[in-house]
Each structure stands twice: as C-alpha cells, then as structure tokens.
Coordinates of C-alpha atoms in Angstrom, one line a residue:
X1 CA -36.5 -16.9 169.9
X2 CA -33.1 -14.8 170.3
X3 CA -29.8 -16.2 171.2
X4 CA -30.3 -15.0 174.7
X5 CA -33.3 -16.3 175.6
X6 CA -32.3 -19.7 174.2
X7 CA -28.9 -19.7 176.4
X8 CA -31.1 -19.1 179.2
X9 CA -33.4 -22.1 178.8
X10 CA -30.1 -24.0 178.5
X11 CA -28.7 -22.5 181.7
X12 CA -25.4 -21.6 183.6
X13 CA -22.7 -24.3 182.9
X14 CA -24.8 -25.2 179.6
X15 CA -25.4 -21.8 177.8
X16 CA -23.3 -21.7 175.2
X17 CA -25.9 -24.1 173.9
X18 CA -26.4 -27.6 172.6
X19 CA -23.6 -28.5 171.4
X20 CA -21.8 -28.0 175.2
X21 CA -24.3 -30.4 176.1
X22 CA -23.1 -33.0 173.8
X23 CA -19.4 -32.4 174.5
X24 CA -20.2 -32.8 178.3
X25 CA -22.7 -35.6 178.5
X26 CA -20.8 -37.8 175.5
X27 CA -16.7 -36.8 177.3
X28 CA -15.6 -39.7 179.7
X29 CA -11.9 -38.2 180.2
X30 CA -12.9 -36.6 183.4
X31 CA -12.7 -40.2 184.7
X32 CA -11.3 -42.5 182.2
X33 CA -7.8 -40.8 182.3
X34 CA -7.1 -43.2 185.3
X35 CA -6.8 -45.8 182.2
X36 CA -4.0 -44.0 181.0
X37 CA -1.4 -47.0 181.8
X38 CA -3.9 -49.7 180.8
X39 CA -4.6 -47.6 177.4
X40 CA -0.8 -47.5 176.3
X41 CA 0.2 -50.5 177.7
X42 CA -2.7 -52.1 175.2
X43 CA -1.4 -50.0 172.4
X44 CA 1.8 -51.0 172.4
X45 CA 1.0 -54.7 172.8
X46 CA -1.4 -54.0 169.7
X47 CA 1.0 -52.1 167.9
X48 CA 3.8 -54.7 167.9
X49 CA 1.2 -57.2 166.8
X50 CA 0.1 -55.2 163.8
X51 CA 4.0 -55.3 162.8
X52 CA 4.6 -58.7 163.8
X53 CA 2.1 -59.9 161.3
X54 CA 3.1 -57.2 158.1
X55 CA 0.1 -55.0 158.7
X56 CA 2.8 -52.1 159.7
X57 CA 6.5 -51.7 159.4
X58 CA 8.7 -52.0 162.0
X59 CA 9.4 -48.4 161.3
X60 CA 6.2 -47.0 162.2
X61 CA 5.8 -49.7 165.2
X62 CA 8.9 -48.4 166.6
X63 CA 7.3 -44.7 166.0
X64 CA 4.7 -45.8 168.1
X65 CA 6.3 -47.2 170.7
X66 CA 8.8 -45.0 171.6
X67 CA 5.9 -42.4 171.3
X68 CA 3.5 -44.0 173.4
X69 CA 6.0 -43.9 176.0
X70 CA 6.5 -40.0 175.7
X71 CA 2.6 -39.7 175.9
X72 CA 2.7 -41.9 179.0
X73 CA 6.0 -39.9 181.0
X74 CA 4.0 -36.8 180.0
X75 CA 0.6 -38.0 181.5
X76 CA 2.9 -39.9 184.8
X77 CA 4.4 -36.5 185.6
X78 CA 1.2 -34.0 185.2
X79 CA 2.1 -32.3 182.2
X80 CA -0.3 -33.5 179.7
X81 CA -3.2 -30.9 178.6
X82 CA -6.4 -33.9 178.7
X83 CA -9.3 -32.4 176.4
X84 CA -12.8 -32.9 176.5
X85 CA -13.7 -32.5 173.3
X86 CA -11.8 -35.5 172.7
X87 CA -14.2 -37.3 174.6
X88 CA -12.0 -40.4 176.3
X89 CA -8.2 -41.0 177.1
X90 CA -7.9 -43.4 173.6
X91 CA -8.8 -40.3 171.6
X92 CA -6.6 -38.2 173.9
X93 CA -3.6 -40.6 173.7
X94 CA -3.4 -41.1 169.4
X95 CA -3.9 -37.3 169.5
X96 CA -0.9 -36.4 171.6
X97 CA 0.7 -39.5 169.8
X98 CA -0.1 -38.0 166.2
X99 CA 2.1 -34.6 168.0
X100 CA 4.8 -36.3 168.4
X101 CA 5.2 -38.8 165.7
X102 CA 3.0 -37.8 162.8
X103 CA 1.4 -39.8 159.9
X104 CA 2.6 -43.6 162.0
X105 CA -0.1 -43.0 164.8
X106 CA -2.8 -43.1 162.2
X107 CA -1.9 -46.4 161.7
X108 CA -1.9 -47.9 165.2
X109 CA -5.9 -48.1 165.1
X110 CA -5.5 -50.6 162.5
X111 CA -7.6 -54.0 163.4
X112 CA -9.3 -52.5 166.2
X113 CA -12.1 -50.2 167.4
X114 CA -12.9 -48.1 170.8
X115 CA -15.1 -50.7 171.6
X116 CA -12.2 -53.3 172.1
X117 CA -9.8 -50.9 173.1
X118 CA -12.4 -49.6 176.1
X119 CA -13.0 -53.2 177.0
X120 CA -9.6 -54.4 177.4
X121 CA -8.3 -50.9 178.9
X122 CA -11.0 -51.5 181.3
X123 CA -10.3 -55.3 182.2
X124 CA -6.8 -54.4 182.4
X125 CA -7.5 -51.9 185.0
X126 CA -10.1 -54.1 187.1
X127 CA -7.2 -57.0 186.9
X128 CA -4.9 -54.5 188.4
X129 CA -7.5 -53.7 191.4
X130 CA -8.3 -57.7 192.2
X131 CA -4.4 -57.7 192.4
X132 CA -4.1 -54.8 194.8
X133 CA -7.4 -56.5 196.8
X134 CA -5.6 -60.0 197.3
X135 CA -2.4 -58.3 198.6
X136 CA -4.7 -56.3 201.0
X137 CA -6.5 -59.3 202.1
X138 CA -3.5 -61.8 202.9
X139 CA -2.4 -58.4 205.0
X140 CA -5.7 -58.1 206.6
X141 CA -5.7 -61.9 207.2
X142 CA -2.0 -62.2 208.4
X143 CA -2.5 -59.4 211.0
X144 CA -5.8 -61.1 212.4
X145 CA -3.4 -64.5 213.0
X146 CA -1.3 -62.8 215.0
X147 CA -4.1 -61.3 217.2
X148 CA -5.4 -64.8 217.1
X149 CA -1.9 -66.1 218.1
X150 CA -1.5 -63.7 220.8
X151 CA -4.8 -64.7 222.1
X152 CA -5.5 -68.2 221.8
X153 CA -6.4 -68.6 225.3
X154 CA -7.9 -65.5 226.4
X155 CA -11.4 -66.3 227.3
X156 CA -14.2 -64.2 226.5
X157 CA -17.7 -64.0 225.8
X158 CA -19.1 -65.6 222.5
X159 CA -22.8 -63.8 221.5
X160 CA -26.0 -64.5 219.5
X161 CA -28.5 -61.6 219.3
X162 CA -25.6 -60.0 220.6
X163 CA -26.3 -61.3 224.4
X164 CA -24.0 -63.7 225.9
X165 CA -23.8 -67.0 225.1
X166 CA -21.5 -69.1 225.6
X167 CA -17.7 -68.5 226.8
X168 CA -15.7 -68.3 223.4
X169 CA -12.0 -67.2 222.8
X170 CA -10.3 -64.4 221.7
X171 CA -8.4 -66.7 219.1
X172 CA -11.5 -68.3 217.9
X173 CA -12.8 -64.9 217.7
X174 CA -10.6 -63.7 215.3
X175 CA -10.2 -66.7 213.3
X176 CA -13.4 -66.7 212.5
X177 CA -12.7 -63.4 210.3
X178 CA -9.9 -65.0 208.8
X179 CA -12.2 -67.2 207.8
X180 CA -14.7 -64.7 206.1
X181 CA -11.8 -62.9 204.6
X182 CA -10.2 -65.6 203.5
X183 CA -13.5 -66.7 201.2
X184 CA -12.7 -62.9 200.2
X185 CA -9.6 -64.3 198.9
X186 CA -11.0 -67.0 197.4
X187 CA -13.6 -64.8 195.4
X188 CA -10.8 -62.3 194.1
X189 CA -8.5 -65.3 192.8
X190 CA -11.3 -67.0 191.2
X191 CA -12.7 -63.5 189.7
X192 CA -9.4 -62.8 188.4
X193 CA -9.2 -66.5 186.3
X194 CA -12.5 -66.3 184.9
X195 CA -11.8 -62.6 183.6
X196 CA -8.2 -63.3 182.3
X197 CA -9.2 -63.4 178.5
X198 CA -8.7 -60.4 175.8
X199 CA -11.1 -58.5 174.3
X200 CA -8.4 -56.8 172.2
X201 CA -9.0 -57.4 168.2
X202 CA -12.6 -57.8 168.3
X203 CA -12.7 -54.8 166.8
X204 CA -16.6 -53.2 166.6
X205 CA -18.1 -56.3 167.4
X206 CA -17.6 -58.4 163.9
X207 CA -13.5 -59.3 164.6
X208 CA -11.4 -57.8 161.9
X209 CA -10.3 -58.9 158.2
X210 CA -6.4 -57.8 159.1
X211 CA -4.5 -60.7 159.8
X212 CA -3.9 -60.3 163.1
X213 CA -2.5 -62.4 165.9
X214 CA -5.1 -62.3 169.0
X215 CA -2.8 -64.9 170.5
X216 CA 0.0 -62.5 170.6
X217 CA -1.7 -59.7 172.3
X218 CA -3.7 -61.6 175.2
X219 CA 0.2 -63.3 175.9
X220 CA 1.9 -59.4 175.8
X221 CA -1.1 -58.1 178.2
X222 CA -0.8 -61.2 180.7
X223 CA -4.4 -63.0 179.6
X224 CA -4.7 -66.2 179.3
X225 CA -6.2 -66.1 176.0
X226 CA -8.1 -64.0 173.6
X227 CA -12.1 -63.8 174.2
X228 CA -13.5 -66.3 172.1
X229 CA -16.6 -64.0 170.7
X230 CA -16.2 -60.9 169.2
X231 CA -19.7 -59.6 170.3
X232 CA -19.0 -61.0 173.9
X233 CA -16.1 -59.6 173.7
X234 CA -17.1 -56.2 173.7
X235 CA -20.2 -56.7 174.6
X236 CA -19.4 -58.2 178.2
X237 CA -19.1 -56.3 181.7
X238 CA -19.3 -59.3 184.6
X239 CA -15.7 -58.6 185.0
X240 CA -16.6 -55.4 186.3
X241 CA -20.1 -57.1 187.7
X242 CA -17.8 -59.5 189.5
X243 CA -15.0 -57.7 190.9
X244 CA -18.3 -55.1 192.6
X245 CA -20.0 -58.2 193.8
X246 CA -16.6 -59.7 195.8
X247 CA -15.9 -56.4 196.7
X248 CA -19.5 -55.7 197.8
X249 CA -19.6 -59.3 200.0
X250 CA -15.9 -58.2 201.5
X251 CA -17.4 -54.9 202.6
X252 CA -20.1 -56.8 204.5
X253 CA -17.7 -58.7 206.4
X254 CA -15.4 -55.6 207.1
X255 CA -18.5 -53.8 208.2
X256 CA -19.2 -56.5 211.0
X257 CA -15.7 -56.4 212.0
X258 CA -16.4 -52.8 211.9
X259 CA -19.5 -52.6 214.0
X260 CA -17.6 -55.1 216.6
X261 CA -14.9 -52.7 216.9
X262 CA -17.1 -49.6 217.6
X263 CA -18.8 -51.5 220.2
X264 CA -15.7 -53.6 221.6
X265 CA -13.8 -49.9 222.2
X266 CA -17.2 -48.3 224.3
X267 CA -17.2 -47.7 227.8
X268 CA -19.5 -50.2 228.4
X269 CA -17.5 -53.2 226.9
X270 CA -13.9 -52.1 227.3
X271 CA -12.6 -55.3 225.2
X272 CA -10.7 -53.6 223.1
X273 CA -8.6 -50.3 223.1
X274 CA -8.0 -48.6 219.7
X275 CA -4.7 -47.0 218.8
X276 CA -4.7 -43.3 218.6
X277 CA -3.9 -43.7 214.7
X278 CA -7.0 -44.8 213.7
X279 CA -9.3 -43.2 216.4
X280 CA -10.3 -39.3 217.1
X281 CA -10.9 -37.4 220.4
X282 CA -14.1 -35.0 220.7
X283 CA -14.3 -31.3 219.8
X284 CA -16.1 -30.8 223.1
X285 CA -15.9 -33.5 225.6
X286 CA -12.2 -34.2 226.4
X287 CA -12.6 -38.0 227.9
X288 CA -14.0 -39.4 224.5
X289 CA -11.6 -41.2 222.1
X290 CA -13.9 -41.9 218.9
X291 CA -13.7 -44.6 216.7
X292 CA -13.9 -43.0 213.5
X293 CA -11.9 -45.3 211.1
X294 CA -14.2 -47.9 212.2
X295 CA -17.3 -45.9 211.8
X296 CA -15.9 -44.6 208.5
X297 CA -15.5 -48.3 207.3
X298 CA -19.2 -49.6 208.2
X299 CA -20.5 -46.2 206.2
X300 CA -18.4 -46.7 202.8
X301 CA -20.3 -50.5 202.4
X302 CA -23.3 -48.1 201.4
X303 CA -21.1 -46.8 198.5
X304 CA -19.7 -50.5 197.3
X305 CA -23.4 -51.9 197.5
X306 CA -24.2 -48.9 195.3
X307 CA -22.0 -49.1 192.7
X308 CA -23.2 -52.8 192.5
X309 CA -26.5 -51.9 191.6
X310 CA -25.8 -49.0 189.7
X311 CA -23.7 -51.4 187.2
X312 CA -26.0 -53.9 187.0
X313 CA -28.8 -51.1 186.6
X314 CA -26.6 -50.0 183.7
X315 CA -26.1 -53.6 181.9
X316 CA -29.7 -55.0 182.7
X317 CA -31.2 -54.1 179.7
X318 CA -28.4 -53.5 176.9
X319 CA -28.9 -55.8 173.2
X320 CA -25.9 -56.4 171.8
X321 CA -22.7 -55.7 171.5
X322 CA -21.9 -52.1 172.3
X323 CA -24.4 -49.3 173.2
X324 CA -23.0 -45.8 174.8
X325 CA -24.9 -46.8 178.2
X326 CA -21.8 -49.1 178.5
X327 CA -19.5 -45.3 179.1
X328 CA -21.2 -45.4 182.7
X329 CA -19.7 -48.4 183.7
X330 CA -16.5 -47.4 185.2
X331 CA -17.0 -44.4 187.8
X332 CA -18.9 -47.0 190.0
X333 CA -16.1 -49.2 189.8
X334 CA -13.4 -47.0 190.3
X335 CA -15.1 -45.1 193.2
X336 CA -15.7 -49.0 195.1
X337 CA -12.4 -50.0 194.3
X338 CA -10.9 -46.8 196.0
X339 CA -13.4 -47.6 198.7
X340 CA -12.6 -50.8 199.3
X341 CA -8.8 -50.9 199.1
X342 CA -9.0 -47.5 201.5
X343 CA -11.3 -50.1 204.0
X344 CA -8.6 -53.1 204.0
X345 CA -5.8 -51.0 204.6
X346 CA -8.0 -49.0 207.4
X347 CA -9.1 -52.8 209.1
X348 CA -5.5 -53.9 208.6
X349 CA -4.0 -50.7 210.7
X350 CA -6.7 -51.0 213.2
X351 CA -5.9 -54.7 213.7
X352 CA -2.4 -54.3 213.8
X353 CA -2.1 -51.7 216.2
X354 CA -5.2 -52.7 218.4
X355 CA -5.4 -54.1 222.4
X356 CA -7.2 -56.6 223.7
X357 CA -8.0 -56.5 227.1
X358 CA -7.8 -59.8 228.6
X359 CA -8.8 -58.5 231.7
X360 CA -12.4 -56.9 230.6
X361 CA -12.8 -59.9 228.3
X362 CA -12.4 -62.6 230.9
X363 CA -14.7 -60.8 233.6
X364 CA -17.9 -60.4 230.3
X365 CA -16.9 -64.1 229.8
X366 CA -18.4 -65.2 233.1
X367 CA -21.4 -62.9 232.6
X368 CA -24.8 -64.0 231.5
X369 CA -25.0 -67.6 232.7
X370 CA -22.6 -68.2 230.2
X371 CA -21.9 -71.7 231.2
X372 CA -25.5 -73.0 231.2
X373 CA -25.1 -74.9 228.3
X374 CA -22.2 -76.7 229.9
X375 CA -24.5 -77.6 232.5
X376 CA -26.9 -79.0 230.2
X377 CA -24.7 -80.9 228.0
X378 CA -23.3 -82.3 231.5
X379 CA -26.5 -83.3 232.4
X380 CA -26.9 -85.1 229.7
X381 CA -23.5 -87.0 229.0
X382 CA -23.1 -88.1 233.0
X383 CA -26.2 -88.4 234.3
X384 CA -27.8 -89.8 230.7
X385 CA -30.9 -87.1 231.4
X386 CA -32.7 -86.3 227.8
X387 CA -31.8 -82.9 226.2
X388 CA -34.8 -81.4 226.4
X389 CA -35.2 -82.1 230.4
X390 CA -31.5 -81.0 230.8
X391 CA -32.8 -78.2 229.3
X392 CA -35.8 -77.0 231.6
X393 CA -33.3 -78.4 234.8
X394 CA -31.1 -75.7 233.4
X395 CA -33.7 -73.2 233.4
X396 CA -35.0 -73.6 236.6
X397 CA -31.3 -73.2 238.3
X398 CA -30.8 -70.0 235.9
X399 CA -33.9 -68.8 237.6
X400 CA -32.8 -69.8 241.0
X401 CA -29.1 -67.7 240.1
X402 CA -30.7 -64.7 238.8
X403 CA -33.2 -64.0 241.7
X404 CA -30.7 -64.6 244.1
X405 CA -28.1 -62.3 242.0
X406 CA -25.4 -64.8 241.3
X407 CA -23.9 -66.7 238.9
X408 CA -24.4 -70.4 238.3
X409 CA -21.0 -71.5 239.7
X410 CA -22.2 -69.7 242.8
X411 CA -25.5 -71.8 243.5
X412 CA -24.6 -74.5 246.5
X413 CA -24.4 -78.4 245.5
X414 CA -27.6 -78.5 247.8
X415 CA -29.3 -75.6 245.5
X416 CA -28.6 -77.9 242.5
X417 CA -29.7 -81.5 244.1
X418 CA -32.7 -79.0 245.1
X419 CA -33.8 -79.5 241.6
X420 CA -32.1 -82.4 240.2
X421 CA -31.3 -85.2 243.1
X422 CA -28.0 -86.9 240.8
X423 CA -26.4 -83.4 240.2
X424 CA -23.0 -84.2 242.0
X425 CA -20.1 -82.4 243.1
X426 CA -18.3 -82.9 239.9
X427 CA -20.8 -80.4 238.0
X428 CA -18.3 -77.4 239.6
X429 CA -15.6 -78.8 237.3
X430 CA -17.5 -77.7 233.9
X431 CA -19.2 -74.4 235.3
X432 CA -16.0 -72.0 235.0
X433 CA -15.1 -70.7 232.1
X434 CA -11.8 -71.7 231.3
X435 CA -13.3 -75.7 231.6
X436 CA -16.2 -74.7 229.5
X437 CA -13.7 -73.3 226.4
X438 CA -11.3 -76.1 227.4
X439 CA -13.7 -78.9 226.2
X440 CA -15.0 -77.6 223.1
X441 CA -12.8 -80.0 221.0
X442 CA -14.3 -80.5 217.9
X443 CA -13.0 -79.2 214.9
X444 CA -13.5 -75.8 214.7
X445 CA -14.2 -75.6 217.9
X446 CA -13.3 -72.8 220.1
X447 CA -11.1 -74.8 222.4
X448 CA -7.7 -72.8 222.6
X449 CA -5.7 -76.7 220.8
X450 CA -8.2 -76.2 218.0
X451 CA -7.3 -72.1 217.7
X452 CA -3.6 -72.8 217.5
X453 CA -4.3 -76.0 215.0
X454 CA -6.1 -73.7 212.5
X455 CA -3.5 -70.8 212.9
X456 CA -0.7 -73.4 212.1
X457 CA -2.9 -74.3 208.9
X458 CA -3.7 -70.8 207.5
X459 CA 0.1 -70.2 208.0
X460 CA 1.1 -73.1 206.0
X461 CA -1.5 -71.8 203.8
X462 CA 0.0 -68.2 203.3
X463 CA 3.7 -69.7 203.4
X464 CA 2.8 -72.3 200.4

C-alpha cells in the first residue's frame, strides 16, 4: 500500500498518519490548561516539601519557585506557546520550567508521579468551583429574601398539578426556594469537607520511598490532611462525582424556578414582569418580550445531568489505581461547572431585578375555588362535621358556584344552608383570601407572621 493511499484511509485532520492519532487522542492540554494555577500552586507546595525534608537544596527549591512563578505570569498574561505533543499542562509546565531554570526542574518531580499531581491539580480546581458555587448560592438565596421580604403579604395563588389550589403568598412562595437552595448550600459545604484531603505524594499508586512530609503539603494546599491510601488516592474521582451530583440536584431546582418564571411572565398569568436585562424582544412580532435567560437556564440542566452520567459512565468500570480512561474526567466537569455558575448568576440577576405584580397575583388568588378547603376545614372545626362529609358538602357548593359562574364567597347564606342546614353566617369570614392565608399558622405555614419569622431566621443564618 503507498503512503498516499494509507493517508487517505486515515483521513483529513489524521493523514499524516498514526502517530497524529496518538498525539491527539493521548493530548489533554486543549482542556487541562484551565489547571494551570492548581498545577503550580501544587508544585511549589511540593517543591518546598522536597527541600524541607533534604531531598533538594534550598538552591534548587528557590529555582523552582521563583520559576514556577515566571511560567505562571507567562501562562496569566497569554504568552505561553501550550504544546500538544506534551500531552497535559504538568508536562507543559516542567518544560517551560526546565527553559528557564535548567538542570533544578528535573528535580521537582522527585516523590511524585502524574497520577498524584493530576489528582490533586484536579481536586484543587473542583475545591475552587464548590467555593465559587456557595458564594453564588448565599447571593441567589439573599436576593430571594428580599423578594420574600417585600412580599410577605401579597396574596396569590398556591398550585398542585399546576391548577389552583389554595391561596398561598408571595413570601411563602419564594421562601420555599430558599429553602431548596439552601439544601444546595448544604450539599456544597458538606462536598467540600469530605473532599478536603491530598492526594499529593502518593506518587503512582505505591506512596514513595523519599522521605517526604505529606503533612506539609495538604497544610500548604489548604486540605485538611493527606489521603490516607495511596491507591485511593489516585485512584478516587467522587470528588468530581460529587460536586456533578450537587450541581446536577441545584440545576433541578433552578430549572423549576426557571419554568415558573417563563410561565409567571406570559400573557396569560401576568405575575411577574422580567427586567429587560435578562429578557429579549422578537425578530418579528414587536409586542413580545421573551424570557430567554430563563429558558436558557431550564435548557443547560440537560448539560449538568450529562456530564453526571458521562463521569460516572467513565469511573464505573475502572480496577485500580490509575487507567488513562481517568483523562476524560474533567471536560464534563469543567463544562457543568461553567454551566452552573453561569445559571446562579443568571437566577440571581433575574431575581434581583424582577416585579411582582400584586395586582395580577391577588386577582389569580381568588380564582379556582381557591378557598374550598377553608370551607371544609370550617366545617369541620365549628360545626364538628367529619372530614370526609365536609368534603362532599364542599363539593356540592363548588358545583352549585361553577354552574351559576361564581365564586364560592358569592353563593348566598341560603345557597349554603341549601345543602348544609348549620352552615352560619360566620362561614363568610374564612371564604376570602386574605382570612384563608391569615390562618395558616403552623410552622411553615404560609401565613404572612410565619413568612417574616423564617426570613428573620435565614437572616440570622447568613449574618452568623
């Protein structure tokens, strides 16, 4: 076969052969180079171990220090040349490093291997991200309070199978996502303790025979100790498992927020009105205002869910420690994280700047027979009638409203005794909406006194 004919069966990008192949299947630096930071910053801790404990001189440790920090300004301000065929940024790095300093940067891989490095550049990195994620959820959460603040009485309707069910408020309303989010925050904090431990000095997978001080380099990185097993150690990936899973359960609840937004802002439920920041107007019809941020939001959960299961795809079926399957596990997590931090910061602006419109709300909070369960449950606690009788006496006068093209509240006291003989006057006083929020005092109730009490206590939360 001539050369031609075999670049041809290797095709376009791929026909210088084989070996380009190789170089572009086995080269993660096209990605990894967001590491960069993580990389040196583990380098330098490692470095000034090695020297602590008489593996190196100070001389060379000073070497590679102040040259690590060349390499970095370089990489910071866009002027370093990254190379493929030196397949990830820790091979880019120590060459750039060897540039500049000579013979002393072959001496900074002493008492460790790519495997550790990779591992702790990469925990490092995720670290950084469940940081950024907790400061975009207290923002998220703190803008939510003041909606919730702002609206504490507004009355409007609550839904199951999104048709009206009883009247709820706007403060209850968005305290319930402070909730949701705020089991976010409890996922990232506890996500970031469980993967605070360093897999620097594990080496391959066996630990080392240098006398080196693991202690010293999990304090200088910020873990809270070294990784206890070396073939864990290099081995392990939940911390990237983890932080996709929190961040996959976080998109869920942003994409109901989401899907509440688009449908809040329509024409047909005018509850809320969108800032022009975060919403777009139509190429073609000039009364439309779109809520694309929203939209945009609910779509990227697909790609957090994805790079879930793409990971855990990856990891399923890997012996130990290392195995180069283990190279695809950071694109996925880079792209969610982008995803998700881009999605907090989208929800927070859209919160921020939002209006609700008490107006709209309060009208849709009458609708429905919103109140019948207040008629019920009056039923039952004055007149001592048994739940499930209340029940039918409530259906029949929701029967009687709706072929007659009224509301409850709008049926006479005769209508009511009409099918119940002890219904009295006083059953007006829990038919409106306002009394029907008003007496929903139990904890976590939507009563506007229980809104305000659960502000005060997330604020004390956030303040403390």
């Amino acid at each position: 076969m001539t050369d031609q004919s075999s670049n041809q069966m290797w095709g376009g990008r791929f026909a210088a052969g084989p070996d380009a192949i190789m170089e572009a299947i086995n080269a993660s630096i096209g990605f990894d180079k967001r590491m960069a930071a993580q990389d040196i910053a583990g380098s330098r801790a490692h470095a000034a171990m090695l020297a602590a404990t008489g593996v190196i001189t100070d001389n060379d440790a000073e070497a590679i220090r102040e040259g690590l920090l060349t390499v970095l300004s370089e990489i910071e301000g866009g002027t370093f040349q990254f190379s493929t065929a030196l397949e990830d940024i820790h091979m880019n790095v120590e060459a750039r490093l060897k540039e500049i300093i000579g013979e002393p940067a072959g001496r900074l891989h002493t008492g460790r291997s790519r495997n550790d490095q990779v591992a702790t550049d990469f925990k490092l990195w995720v670290r950084d991200q469940l940081d950024a994620a907790e400061s975009g959820l207290l923002a998220l959460i703190k803008a939510l309070l003041s909606q919730a603040e702002a609206g504490a009485d507004w009355v409007m309707p609550g839904f199951t199978h999104l048709q009206t069910a009883q009247p709820v408020t706007w403060g209850h309303h968005m305290m319930a996502y402070v909730e949701m989010f705020g089991r976010d925050l409890s996922r990232v904090r506890d996500a970031r303790a469980r993967m605070n431990e360093s897999p620097l000095g594990a080496a391959a997978l066996a630990g080392t025979s240098f006398p080196i001080d693991r202690e010293m380099t999990a304090k200088a990185l910020g873990f809270d100790r070294p990784a206890a097993n070396s073939l864990d150690a290099v081995s392990d990936r939940d911390f990237a498992l983890e932080f996709l899973s929190v961040a996959s359960i976080s998109a869920v609840h942003l994409s109901r927020f989401a899907e509440e937004l688009v449908i809040w802002s329509s024409a047909q439920f005018r509850f809320v009105t969108l800032s022009d920041r975060f919403s777009t107007g139509s190429s073609i019809m000039p009364q439309k205002k779109n809520p694309d941020a929203a939209e945009l939001i609910r779509a990227k959960v697909g790609r957090i869910f994805g790079a879930n299961t793409a990971l855990m795809m990856v990891m399923k079926g890997l012996p130990l420690a290392y195995s180069k399957d283990m190279q695809e596990d950071k694109e996925q997590v880079f792209d969610a994280a982008d995803n998700w931090m881009l999605a907090l910061a989208a929800m927070e602006g859209m919160v921020k700047d939002m209006t609700g419109n008490r107006e709209s709300l309060a009208a849709a909070a009458g609708s429905g027979f919103s109140t019948a369960t207040d008629l019920a449950d009056w039923l039952v606690r004055v007149l001592k009638v048994p739940f499930r009788d209340a029940h039918h006496v409530t259906g029949t006068l929701v029967a009687m409203a709706e072929s007659r093209g009224c509301d409850l509240p709008d049926l006479s006291l005769a209508d009511m005794q009409g099918v119940h003989e002890g219904i009295t006057e006083d059953i007006f006083t829990v038919l409106g909406v306002e009394n029907s929020v008003n007496s929903r005092m139990s904890y976590g109730g939507t009563a506007p006194a229980q809104v305000r009490a659960q502000i005060v206590r997330w604020q004390e939360f956030l303040a403390g």
